[in-house]
Amino acid sequence: MTINARPLIPRVERQHRLIEELRTSAPRALTADQLSARLLFTARTVERDVAELVEAGVPITARRGRGGGYSIDSRRELPPLVFTPGEASALIASLTVIGPYGSATAKSAMAKLLGALYGEGGRP
């Protein structure tokens, strides 16, 4: 069975932009309307994407009421991670689906994964 991932790419890019916007404004919370204005998609789309990301385990916090909004963990770096070669391959396959639409962050992640699997040259 072949799955065409291209219809997913706009959603993946949109959700990545949303995460990055929250990350760069952290620890300050942003409302759906503020995110909507910054990212140029509807507040309802922001709310739907946040719900999907939270369900997937992304550490987004929602606060209701005055001064509320969405925020995300503001760490600049993650602790060291250890992936099996299979896990790294799964991440590479996921990044490959994005293809030329990948952000600089996605390209950097790909380079690090390839470097870890194959050494500095990134090729077997």
PDB file of C-alpha atoms in Angstrom:
ATOM      1  CA  MET A   1       0.000   0.000   0.000  1.00  0.00           C
ATOM      2  CA  THR A   2       1.419   3.382  -1.031  1.00  0.00           C
ATOM      3  CA  ILE A   3       0.518   6.474   0.945  1.00  0.00           C
ATOM      4  CA  ASN A   4       0.774   9.890  -0.667  1.00  0.00           C
ATOM      5  CA  ALA A   5       2.153  12.140   2.052  1.00  0.00           C
ATOM      6  CA  ARG A   6       1.983  15.356   0.026  1.00  0.00           C
ATOM      7  CA  PRO A   7      -1.474  16.345   1.378  1.00  0.00           C
ATOM      8  CA  LEU A   8       0.016  16.132   4.892  1.00  0.00           C
ATOM      9  CA  ILE A   9       2.886  18.507   4.181  1.00  0.00           C
ATOM     10  CA  PRO A  10       0.949  21.787   4.548  1.00  0.00           C
ATOM     11  CA  ARG A  11      -0.339  20.593   7.946  1.00  0.00           C
ATOM     12  CA  VAL A  12       3.128  19.460   9.056  1.00  0.00           C
ATOM     13  CA  GLU A  13       4.648  22.783   7.992  1.00  0.00           C
ATOM     14  CA  ARG A  14       1.846  24.739   9.672  1.00  0.00           C
ATOM     15  CA  GLN A  15       2.232  22.792  12.926  1.00  0.00           C
ATOM     16  CA  HIS A  16       5.998  23.207  12.818  1.00  0.00           C
ATOM     17  CA  ARG A  17       5.562  26.978  12.390  1.00  0.00           C
ATOM     18  CA  LEU A  18       3.145  26.965  15.328  1.00  0.00           C
ATOM     19  CA  ILE A  19       5.602  25.116  17.572  1.00  0.00           C
ATOM     20  CA  GLU A  20       8.433  27.448  16.551  1.00  0.00           C
ATOM     21  CA  GLU A  21       6.308  30.549  17.214  1.00  0.00           C
ATOM     22  CA  LEU A  22       5.463  29.262  20.695  1.00  0.00           C
ATOM     23  CA  ARG A  23       9.076  28.301  21.314  1.00  0.00           C
ATOM     24  CA  THR A  24      10.482  31.691  20.329  1.00  0.00           C
ATOM     25  CA  SER A  25       7.946  33.560  22.472  1.00  0.00           C
ATOM     26  CA  ALA A  26       8.355  31.243  25.495  1.00  0.00           C
ATOM     27  CA  PRO A  27       7.774  31.473  28.354  1.00  0.00           C
ATOM     28  CA  ARG A  28       5.213  34.129  27.398  1.00  0.00           C
ATOM     29  CA  ALA A  29       1.821  32.691  26.452  1.00  0.00           C
ATOM     30  CA  LEU A  30       0.129  33.629  23.169  1.00  0.00           C
ATOM     31  CA  THR A  31      -3.594  33.508  22.499  1.00  0.00           C
ATOM     32  CA  ALA A  32      -5.104  31.756  19.501  1.00  0.00           C
ATOM     33  CA  ASP A  33      -5.863  35.194  18.019  1.00  0.00           C
ATOM     34  CA  GLN A  34      -2.249  36.330  18.445  1.00  0.00           C
ATOM     35  CA  LEU A  35      -0.946  33.142  16.868  1.00  0.00           C
ATOM     36  CA  SER A  36      -3.505  33.462  14.093  1.00  0.00           C
ATOM     37  CA  ALA A  37      -2.323  36.976  13.259  1.00  0.00           C
ATOM     38  CA  ARG A  38       1.357  35.993  13.327  1.00  0.00           C
ATOM     39  CA  LEU A  39       1.007  32.784  11.333  1.00  0.00           C
ATOM     40  CA  LEU A  40      -1.743  33.903   8.937  1.00  0.00           C
ATOM     41  CA  PHE A  41      -4.198  31.099   9.537  1.00  0.00           C
ATOM     42  CA  THR A  42      -7.459  31.108  11.488  1.00  0.00           C
ATOM     43  CA  ALA A  43      -7.749  30.943  15.257  1.00  0.00           C
ATOM     44  CA  ARG A  44      -9.847  27.787  14.815  1.00  0.00           C
ATOM     45  CA  THR A  45      -6.966  26.190  12.872  1.00  0.00           C
ATOM     46  CA  VAL A  46      -4.581  27.194  15.684  1.00  0.00           C
ATOM     47  CA  GLU A  47      -6.875  25.560  18.244  1.00  0.00           C
ATOM     48  CA  ARG A  48      -7.241  22.386  16.162  1.00  0.00           C
ATOM     49  CA  ASP A  49      -3.479  22.143  15.548  1.00  0.00           C
ATOM     50  CA  VAL A  50      -2.685  22.724  19.233  1.00  0.00           C
ATOM     51  CA  ALA A  51      -5.119  19.956  20.187  1.00  0.00           C
ATOM     52  CA  GLU A  52      -3.429  17.555  17.714  1.00  0.00           C
ATOM     53  CA  LEU A  53       0.040  18.478  18.937  1.00  0.00           C
ATOM     54  CA  VAL A  54      -0.912  18.051  22.603  1.00  0.00           C
ATOM     55  CA  GLU A  55      -2.467  14.670  21.791  1.00  0.00           C
ATOM     56  CA  ALA A  56       0.817  13.701  20.096  1.00  0.00           C
ATOM     57  CA  GLY A  57       2.721  14.617  23.273  1.00  0.00           C
ATOM     58  CA  VAL A  58       4.097  18.073  22.429  1.00  0.00           C
ATOM     59  CA  PRO A  59       4.431  19.927  25.780  1.00  0.00           C
ATOM     60  CA  ILE A  60       2.035  22.790  25.014  1.00  0.00           C
ATOM     61  CA  THR A  61       0.201  24.255  27.989  1.00  0.00           C
ATOM     62  CA  ALA A  62      -3.126  26.068  27.669  1.00  0.00           C
ATOM     63  CA  ARG A  63      -4.259  28.599  30.274  1.00  0.00           C
ATOM     64  CA  ARG A  64      -7.775  29.996  30.190  1.00  0.00           C
ATOM     65  CA  GLY A  65      -8.906  33.460  31.187  1.00  0.00           C
ATOM     66  CA  ARG A  66      -7.237  36.838  31.323  1.00  0.00           C
ATOM     67  CA  GLY A  67      -3.511  36.554  30.665  1.00  0.00           C
ATOM     68  CA  GLY A  68      -4.018  33.057  29.338  1.00  0.00           C
ATOM     69  CA  GLY A  69      -3.038  31.459  26.075  1.00  0.00           C
ATOM     70  CA  TYR A  70      -0.742  28.747  24.804  1.00  0.00           C
ATOM     71  CA  SER A  71       2.860  28.269  25.864  1.00  0.00           C
ATOM     72  CA  ILE A  72       5.517  25.613  25.409  1.00  0.00           C
ATOM     73  CA  ASP A  73       8.556  24.386  27.325  1.00  0.00           C
ATOM     74  CA  SER A  74      11.262  26.975  26.634  1.00  0.00           C
ATOM     75  CA  ARG A  75      14.434  24.879  26.927  1.00  0.00           C
ATOM     76  CA  ARG A  76      17.003  25.775  24.273  1.00  0.00           C
ATOM     77  CA  GLU A  77      18.467  22.275  24.060  1.00  0.00           C
ATOM     78  CA  LEU A  78      17.354  18.779  24.900  1.00  0.00           C
ATOM     79  CA  PRO A  79      19.366  16.371  26.997  1.00  0.00           C
ATOM     80  CA  PRO A  80      21.387  13.840  24.989  1.00  0.00           C
ATOM     81  CA  LEU A  81      19.206  11.218  23.316  1.00  0.00           C
ATOM     82  CA  VAL A  82      20.130   7.741  22.225  1.00  0.00           C
ATOM     83  CA  PHE A  83      18.313   6.336  19.205  1.00  0.00           C
ATOM     84  CA  THR A  84      18.590   2.870  17.782  1.00  0.00           C
ATOM     85  CA  PRO A  85      19.547   2.834  14.094  1.00  0.00           C
ATOM     86  CA  GLY A  86      15.923   1.859  13.367  1.00  0.00           C
ATOM     87  CA  GLU A  87      14.576   4.839  15.302  1.00  0.00           C
ATOM     88  CA  ALA A  88      16.974   7.199  13.510  1.00  0.00           C
ATOM     89  CA  SER A  89      15.906   5.691  10.176  1.00  0.00           C
ATOM     90  CA  ALA A  90      12.246   6.280  11.049  1.00  0.00           C
ATOM     91  CA  LEU A  91      13.003   9.938  11.788  1.00  0.00           C
ATOM     92  CA  ILE A  92      14.959  10.271   8.540  1.00  0.00           C
ATOM     93  CA  ALA A  93      12.048   8.741   6.606  1.00  0.00           C
ATOM     94  CA  SER A  94       9.678  11.224   8.258  1.00  0.00           C
ATOM     95  CA  LEU A  95      11.917  14.154   7.382  1.00  0.00           C
ATOM     96  CA  THR A  96      12.291  12.862   3.828  1.00  0.00           C
ATOM     97  CA  VAL A  97       8.515  13.046   3.361  1.00  0.00           C
ATOM     98  CA  ILE A  98       8.758  16.801   3.876  1.00  0.00           C
ATOM     99  CA  GLY A  99      11.390  16.942   1.140  1.00  0.00           C
ATOM    100  CA  PRO A 100      12.246  20.313  -0.340  1.00  0.00           C
ATOM    101  CA  TYR A 101       9.574  21.933   1.827  1.00  0.00           C
ATOM    102  CA  GLY A 102      11.612  21.311   4.964  1.00  0.00           C
ATOM    103  CA  SER A 103      12.606  24.199   7.165  1.00  0.00           C
ATOM    104  CA  ALA A 104      16.163  25.020   8.138  1.00  0.00           C
ATOM    105  CA  THR A 105      15.449  23.272  11.441  1.00  0.00           C
ATOM    106  CA  ALA A 106      14.314  20.092   9.662  1.00  0.00           C
ATOM    107  CA  LYS A 107      17.393  20.178   7.415  1.00  0.00           C
ATOM    108  CA  SER A 108      19.647  20.599  10.450  1.00  0.00           C
ATOM    109  CA  ALA A 109      17.959  17.655  12.193  1.00  0.00           C
ATOM    110  CA  MET A 110      18.404  15.536   9.060  1.00  0.00           C
ATOM    111  CA  ALA A 111      22.112  16.394   8.884  1.00  0.00           C
ATOM    112  CA  LYS A 112      22.600  15.443  12.537  1.00  0.00           C
ATOM    113  CA  LEU A 113      20.775  12.142  12.100  1.00  0.00           C
ATOM    114  CA  LEU A 114      22.705  11.243   8.950  1.00  0.00           C
ATOM    115  CA  GLY A 115      25.957  12.256  10.627  1.00  0.00           C
ATOM    116  CA  ALA A 116      25.189  10.021  13.603  1.00  0.00           C
ATOM    117  CA  LEU A 117      24.337   7.066  11.367  1.00  0.00           C
ATOM    118  CA  TYR A 118      27.086   7.407   8.772  1.00  0.00           C
ATOM    119  CA  GLY A 119      29.739   9.688  10.211  1.00  0.00           C
ATOM    120  CA  GLU A 120      30.568  13.249   9.241  1.00  0.00           C
ATOM    121  CA  GLY A 121      30.031  12.729   5.507  1.00  0.00           C
ATOM    122  CA  GLY A 122      26.416  11.734   6.073  1.00  0.00           C
ATOM    123  CA  ARG A 123      26.598   8.903   3.513  1.00  0.00           C
ATOM    124  CA  PRO A 124      27.285   5.185   3.861  1.00  0.00           C
TER     125      PRO A 124
END
